[in-house]
Amino acid sequence: MLSLALVPLAPWLYVEVYWFLDRHDWEWPGSDLALPTLIVGGISLAACGLIWLMDPVWRKGRGVRAALAWAAGIAAAALLVVYHDRRSDLELGLVLGGLLGVGVWCVAAGVLARRTSAGVARVLYALALVPLVPVLSVELLVKFDPLSREDAWFLTTSLTGALVVVAWLAIWRRAVAWTAARAVKTLLVLAIGVIAAVAVREYHRSDWLDELGSLLGGLCFAAVWLAGTGWAWRPTAVDRLRPGGTAVETVYCPKCRYDLRGLREARCPECGTEYTLDALVRAAYPTPPPP
């Protein structure tokens, strides 16, 4: 989906808008947040319009729901910005607000996409972890501020790592053909990730930055977990032969050749073409010419 390329732009736009206003000493009557909120809201609405135009999955009655998804993200972002503004952390609030807004939009878009493609919904849910994990990490660091820096970073990375594991399992569990061997591999990957994180943390404990060990350990765990589950959950030849397995014979859109597996309606989310079921069957299994 080409429109997903717009997702990483939101945090960058938040930061650029704020620093532009700060460099030019612009003032807005009422609240310091009024003008940035209007500009960022306008950018978000423009992005929503581009997504509606670029991606057929949002057309034909879905435009309003797509706008509501963006509105939910903007509302969440605004709440976080106001919270940090009261703590005199406006810059941090703008960055975290942008990240939270993108994450909320990904979750809302995933809920909408479930009616069209379970695969697209899972990808959107997975993308939501990218902005949400940093937001949660920073907020936990603020809550653990009374503790020592090393303990605060250790608890933060541990809790966010647990969130990634639970969320990843919740997102992909129905897409995996679970067997005893695959469950053992998953537990093995989890154990290797924890051991690697602890080893990296202990190795860097004496570095010039006390929290560097916890940070690198958390990143190491995330890399091991994501790569390891990709290896452990990959479909095998037995899965393809099993009824209801993870792989079935592919059905393509006759017009653009988009993979239509997993869809719940006979409409291509890529080009927007609608088909009858018999047309798709004829395209997938063409009748041989009479002798």
Coordinates of C-alpha atoms in Angstrom, one line a residue:
M1 CA 0.0 0.0 0.0
L2 CA 1.6 3.2 -1.3
S3 CA -0.2 5.3 1.2
L4 CA 1.6 3.7 4.2
A5 CA 4.7 5.6 3.1
L6 CA 3.0 8.7 4.6
V7 CA 3.0 7.2 8.1
P8 CA 6.7 8.0 9.0
L9 CA 6.2 11.6 7.9
A10 CA 4.0 12.6 10.8
P11 CA 6.6 12.8 13.6
W12 CA 9.0 14.7 11.2
L13 CA 6.2 17.2 10.3
Y14 CA 5.4 17.8 14.0
V15 CA 9.0 18.7 14.8
E16 CA 9.5 20.8 11.7
V17 CA 6.3 22.8 12.4
Y18 CA 7.3 23.5 15.9
W19 CA 10.9 24.6 15.1
F20 CA 9.7 26.8 12.2
L21 CA 7.4 28.7 14.6
D22 CA 10.0 28.9 17.3
R23 CA 12.7 30.3 14.9
H24 CA 10.3 33.0 13.6
D25 CA 8.9 33.9 17.1
W26 CA 5.4 33.6 15.9
E27 CA 2.7 34.4 18.4
W28 CA -0.9 33.3 18.4
P29 CA -3.6 34.8 20.6
G30 CA -5.0 32.6 23.3
S31 CA -2.6 29.6 23.6
D32 CA 0.9 28.8 22.4
L33 CA -0.4 25.5 21.2
A34 CA -3.2 26.9 19.0
L35 CA -1.2 27.6 15.9
P36 CA 0.8 24.4 15.9
T37 CA -2.3 22.4 16.5
L38 CA -4.1 24.1 13.5
I39 CA -1.1 23.5 11.2
V40 CA -0.6 19.9 12.3
G41 CA -4.3 19.2 12.0
G42 CA -4.3 20.7 8.5
I43 CA -1.3 18.5 7.6
S44 CA -3.1 15.4 9.0
L45 CA -6.3 16.2 7.1
A46 CA -4.3 16.6 3.9
A47 CA -2.6 13.3 4.5
C48 CA -6.0 11.7 5.1
G49 CA -7.2 13.1 1.8
L50 CA -4.1 11.7 0.0
I51 CA -4.7 8.3 1.5
W52 CA -8.3 8.3 0.5
L53 CA -7.3 9.2 -3.1
M54 CA -4.4 6.8 -3.4
D55 CA -5.8 3.7 -1.8
P56 CA -9.1 2.2 -3.0
V57 CA -9.6 0.4 0.3
W58 CA -10.8 3.7 1.9
R59 CA -13.2 4.6 -1.0
K60 CA -16.8 3.8 -1.5
G61 CA -18.1 4.9 1.9
R62 CA -14.9 4.3 3.9
G63 CA -13.7 7.9 3.6
V64 CA -15.6 9.1 6.6
R65 CA -14.3 6.2 8.8
A66 CA -10.7 6.9 7.5
A67 CA -11.2 10.6 8.6
L68 CA -12.4 9.4 12.0
A69 CA -9.3 7.2 12.4
W70 CA -7.1 10.3 11.7
A71 CA -9.2 12.4 14.1
A72 CA -8.7 9.8 16.9
G73 CA -4.9 10.0 16.3
I74 CA -5.0 13.8 16.4
A75 CA -7.1 13.8 19.6
A76 CA -4.6 11.4 21.3
A77 CA -1.7 13.5 20.1
A78 CA -3.3 16.8 21.4
L79 CA -3.9 15.2 24.8
L80 CA -0.3 14.2 25.2
V81 CA 1.0 17.6 24.0
V82 CA -1.2 19.4 26.5
Y83 CA 0.0 17.0 29.3
H84 CA 3.6 17.7 28.5
D85 CA 3.0 21.5 28.0
R86 CA 1.8 21.7 31.7
R87 CA 5.1 20.1 32.7
S88 CA 7.1 22.6 30.6
D89 CA 8.1 19.9 28.1
L90 CA 6.4 21.3 25.0
E91 CA 9.1 20.1 22.6
L92 CA 8.9 16.6 24.0
G93 CA 5.2 16.7 23.9
L94 CA 5.1 17.6 20.2
V95 CA 7.4 14.7 19.3
L96 CA 5.6 12.2 21.5
G97 CA 2.2 13.5 20.4
G98 CA 3.2 13.0 16.8
L99 CA 4.3 9.4 17.4
L100 CA 1.2 8.6 19.5
G101 CA -1.1 10.1 16.7
V102 CA 0.5 7.8 14.1
G103 CA 0.2 4.8 16.4
V104 CA -3.4 5.4 17.1
W105 CA -4.1 6.0 13.4
C106 CA -2.4 2.6 12.6
V107 CA -4.6 0.8 15.1
A108 CA -7.8 2.5 13.9
A109 CA -6.9 1.8 10.2
G110 CA -6.2 -1.8 11.1
V111 CA -9.6 -2.2 12.6
L112 CA -11.2 -0.8 9.4
A113 CA -8.9 -2.9 7.2
R114 CA -10.0 -6.1 8.9
R115 CA -13.2 -6.1 6.8
T116 CA -11.2 -6.2 3.6
S117 CA -8.0 -8.1 4.4
A118 CA -6.7 -9.7 7.6
G119 CA -3.2 -9.5 6.2
V120 CA -3.3 -5.8 5.7
A121 CA -4.8 -5.3 9.2
R122 CA -2.0 -7.3 10.8
V123 CA 0.6 -5.2 9.0
L124 CA -1.0 -2.0 10.3
Y125 CA -1.1 -3.3 13.8
A126 CA 2.6 -4.3 13.6
L127 CA 3.4 -0.8 12.2
A128 CA 1.6 0.7 15.2
L129 CA 4.3 -0.7 17.5
V130 CA 7.0 1.4 15.8
P131 CA 5.6 4.8 17.2
L132 CA 3.9 3.4 20.3
V133 CA 6.9 1.7 21.8
P134 CA 9.1 4.9 22.0
V135 CA 6.1 6.9 23.5
L136 CA 5.6 4.2 26.2
S137 CA 9.4 4.1 26.9
V138 CA 9.6 7.8 27.5
E139 CA 6.5 8.0 29.6
L140 CA 7.8 5.1 31.8
L141 CA 11.2 6.8 32.2
V142 CA 9.3 9.9 33.5
K143 CA 7.3 7.7 35.9
F144 CA 10.5 5.9 37.1
D145 CA 12.4 9.2 37.5
P146 CA 12.7 8.9 41.4
L147 CA 14.8 5.7 40.8
S148 CA 18.4 5.6 39.7
R149 CA 18.9 6.1 36.0
E150 CA 20.2 2.6 35.5
D151 CA 17.2 1.0 37.3
A152 CA 14.8 3.3 35.5
W153 CA 16.1 2.3 32.1
F154 CA 16.2 -1.4 33.1
L155 CA 12.6 -1.4 34.2
T156 CA 11.5 0.6 31.1
T157 CA 13.2 -1.7 28.6
S158 CA 11.9 -4.8 30.4
L159 CA 8.3 -3.6 30.4
T160 CA 8.4 -2.4 26.8
G161 CA 10.0 -5.7 25.7
A162 CA 7.2 -7.6 27.4
L163 CA 4.7 -5.4 25.5
V164 CA 6.4 -6.2 22.2
V165 CA 6.2 -9.9 22.9
V166 CA 2.5 -9.9 24.0
A167 CA 1.5 -7.6 21.1
W168 CA 3.4 -9.6 18.5
L169 CA 1.8 -12.8 19.6
A170 CA -1.7 -11.2 19.6
I171 CA -1.2 -9.8 16.1
W172 CA 0.1 -12.9 14.4
R173 CA -1.2 -15.9 16.4
R174 CA -4.1 -16.6 14.1
A175 CA -1.8 -16.4 11.0
V176 CA 0.5 -19.1 12.4
A177 CA -0.3 -22.9 12.1
W178 CA 0.6 -23.7 15.7
T179 CA 2.3 -27.1 16.4
A180 CA 4.2 -28.4 19.4
A181 CA 7.5 -27.9 17.5
R182 CA 6.6 -24.3 16.5
A183 CA 5.7 -23.5 20.1
V184 CA 9.0 -24.9 21.4
K185 CA 10.9 -22.8 18.8
T186 CA 9.0 -19.7 19.9
L187 CA 10.0 -20.3 23.6
L188 CA 13.5 -20.9 22.4
V189 CA 13.6 -17.6 20.6
L190 CA 12.2 -15.8 23.6
A191 CA 14.9 -17.4 25.9
I192 CA 17.7 -16.5 23.4
G193 CA 16.5 -12.9 23.3
V194 CA 16.4 -12.5 27.1
I195 CA 19.9 -14.1 27.4
A196 CA 21.3 -11.8 24.7
A197 CA 19.7 -8.7 26.3
V198 CA 21.2 -9.5 29.7
A199 CA 24.6 -10.3 28.2
V200 CA 24.7 -7.0 26.3
R201 CA 23.5 -5.1 29.4
E202 CA 26.2 -6.6 31.6
Y203 CA 28.9 -6.0 29.0
H204 CA 28.1 -2.2 28.8
R205 CA 27.4 -1.6 32.4
S206 CA 30.8 0.1 33.0
D207 CA 30.5 2.4 29.9
W208 CA 30.4 6.1 30.3
L209 CA 26.7 6.2 30.0
D210 CA 25.0 4.1 32.7
E211 CA 21.8 3.5 30.8
L212 CA 23.5 2.5 27.5
G213 CA 23.6 -1.2 28.5
S214 CA 19.8 -1.3 29.1
L215 CA 19.1 0.5 25.9
L216 CA 21.3 -1.7 23.7
G217 CA 20.1 -4.8 25.5
G218 CA 16.5 -3.9 24.8
L219 CA 17.3 -3.2 21.1
C220 CA 19.1 -6.6 20.9
F221 CA 16.1 -8.4 22.4
A222 CA 13.7 -6.8 20.0
A223 CA 15.9 -7.7 17.0
V224 CA 16.3 -11.3 18.2
W225 CA 12.5 -11.7 18.9
L226 CA 11.3 -10.2 15.6
A227 CA 13.8 -12.1 13.4
G228 CA 13.5 -15.3 15.4
T229 CA 9.7 -15.4 15.2
G230 CA 10.0 -14.8 11.5
W231 CA 12.1 -18.0 11.3
A232 CA 10.1 -20.0 13.8
W233 CA 6.7 -19.2 12.3
R234 CA 7.5 -19.5 8.6
P235 CA 5.2 -22.0 6.8
T236 CA 6.5 -25.4 5.8
A237 CA 5.6 -27.8 3.0
V238 CA 3.5 -29.7 5.5
D239 CA 1.5 -26.5 6.3
R240 CA 0.8 -26.0 2.6
L241 CA -0.7 -29.6 2.3
R242 CA -2.7 -29.4 5.5
P243 CA -6.4 -28.3 5.1
G244 CA -6.8 -24.8 6.4
G245 CA -3.0 -24.4 6.5
T246 CA -1.2 -21.1 6.2
A247 CA -0.8 -21.3 2.5
V248 CA -3.4 -22.0 -0.1
E249 CA -3.4 -21.8 -3.9
T250 CA -3.1 -18.1 -4.9
V251 CA -6.0 -16.2 -6.4
Y252 CA -4.9 -13.1 -8.3
C253 CA -6.8 -10.0 -9.4
P254 CA -7.3 -10.5 -13.2
K255 CA -6.6 -6.8 -13.8
C256 CA -3.6 -5.9 -11.6
R257 CA -2.4 -9.4 -10.4
Y258 CA -2.8 -8.4 -6.7
D259 CA -2.9 -11.4 -4.3
L260 CA -6.6 -11.7 -3.2
R261 CA -6.1 -14.4 -0.5
G262 CA -7.6 -13.5 2.8
L263 CA -10.1 -11.0 1.5
R264 CA -13.7 -11.1 2.7
E265 CA -15.3 -9.5 -0.4
A266 CA -14.7 -9.9 -4.1
R267 CA -13.1 -6.5 -4.6
C268 CA -9.4 -5.8 -5.2
P269 CA -8.0 -3.4 -2.6
E270 CA -5.2 -2.4 -5.0
C271 CA -7.0 -1.3 -8.1
G272 CA -10.6 -1.2 -6.7
T273 CA -12.1 -3.5 -9.3
E274 CA -15.1 -5.5 -8.2
Y275 CA -15.8 -9.0 -9.4
T276 CA -18.4 -11.7 -9.1
L277 CA -17.3 -15.0 -7.5
D278 CA -17.7 -16.9 -10.7
A279 CA -15.5 -14.4 -12.5
L280 CA -12.7 -15.0 -10.0
V281 CA -13.1 -18.7 -10.2
R282 CA -12.9 -18.6 -14.0
A283 CA -9.8 -16.4 -13.8
A284 CA -8.1 -18.7 -11.3
Y285 CA -9.2 -22.0 -13.0
P286 CA -9.7 -21.3 -16.7
T287 CA -11.8 -23.8 -18.5
P288 CA -9.8 -25.8 -21.1
P289 CA -11.0 -25.3 -24.7
P290 CA -13.3 -28.0 -26.1
P291 CA -11.6 -30.7 -28.2

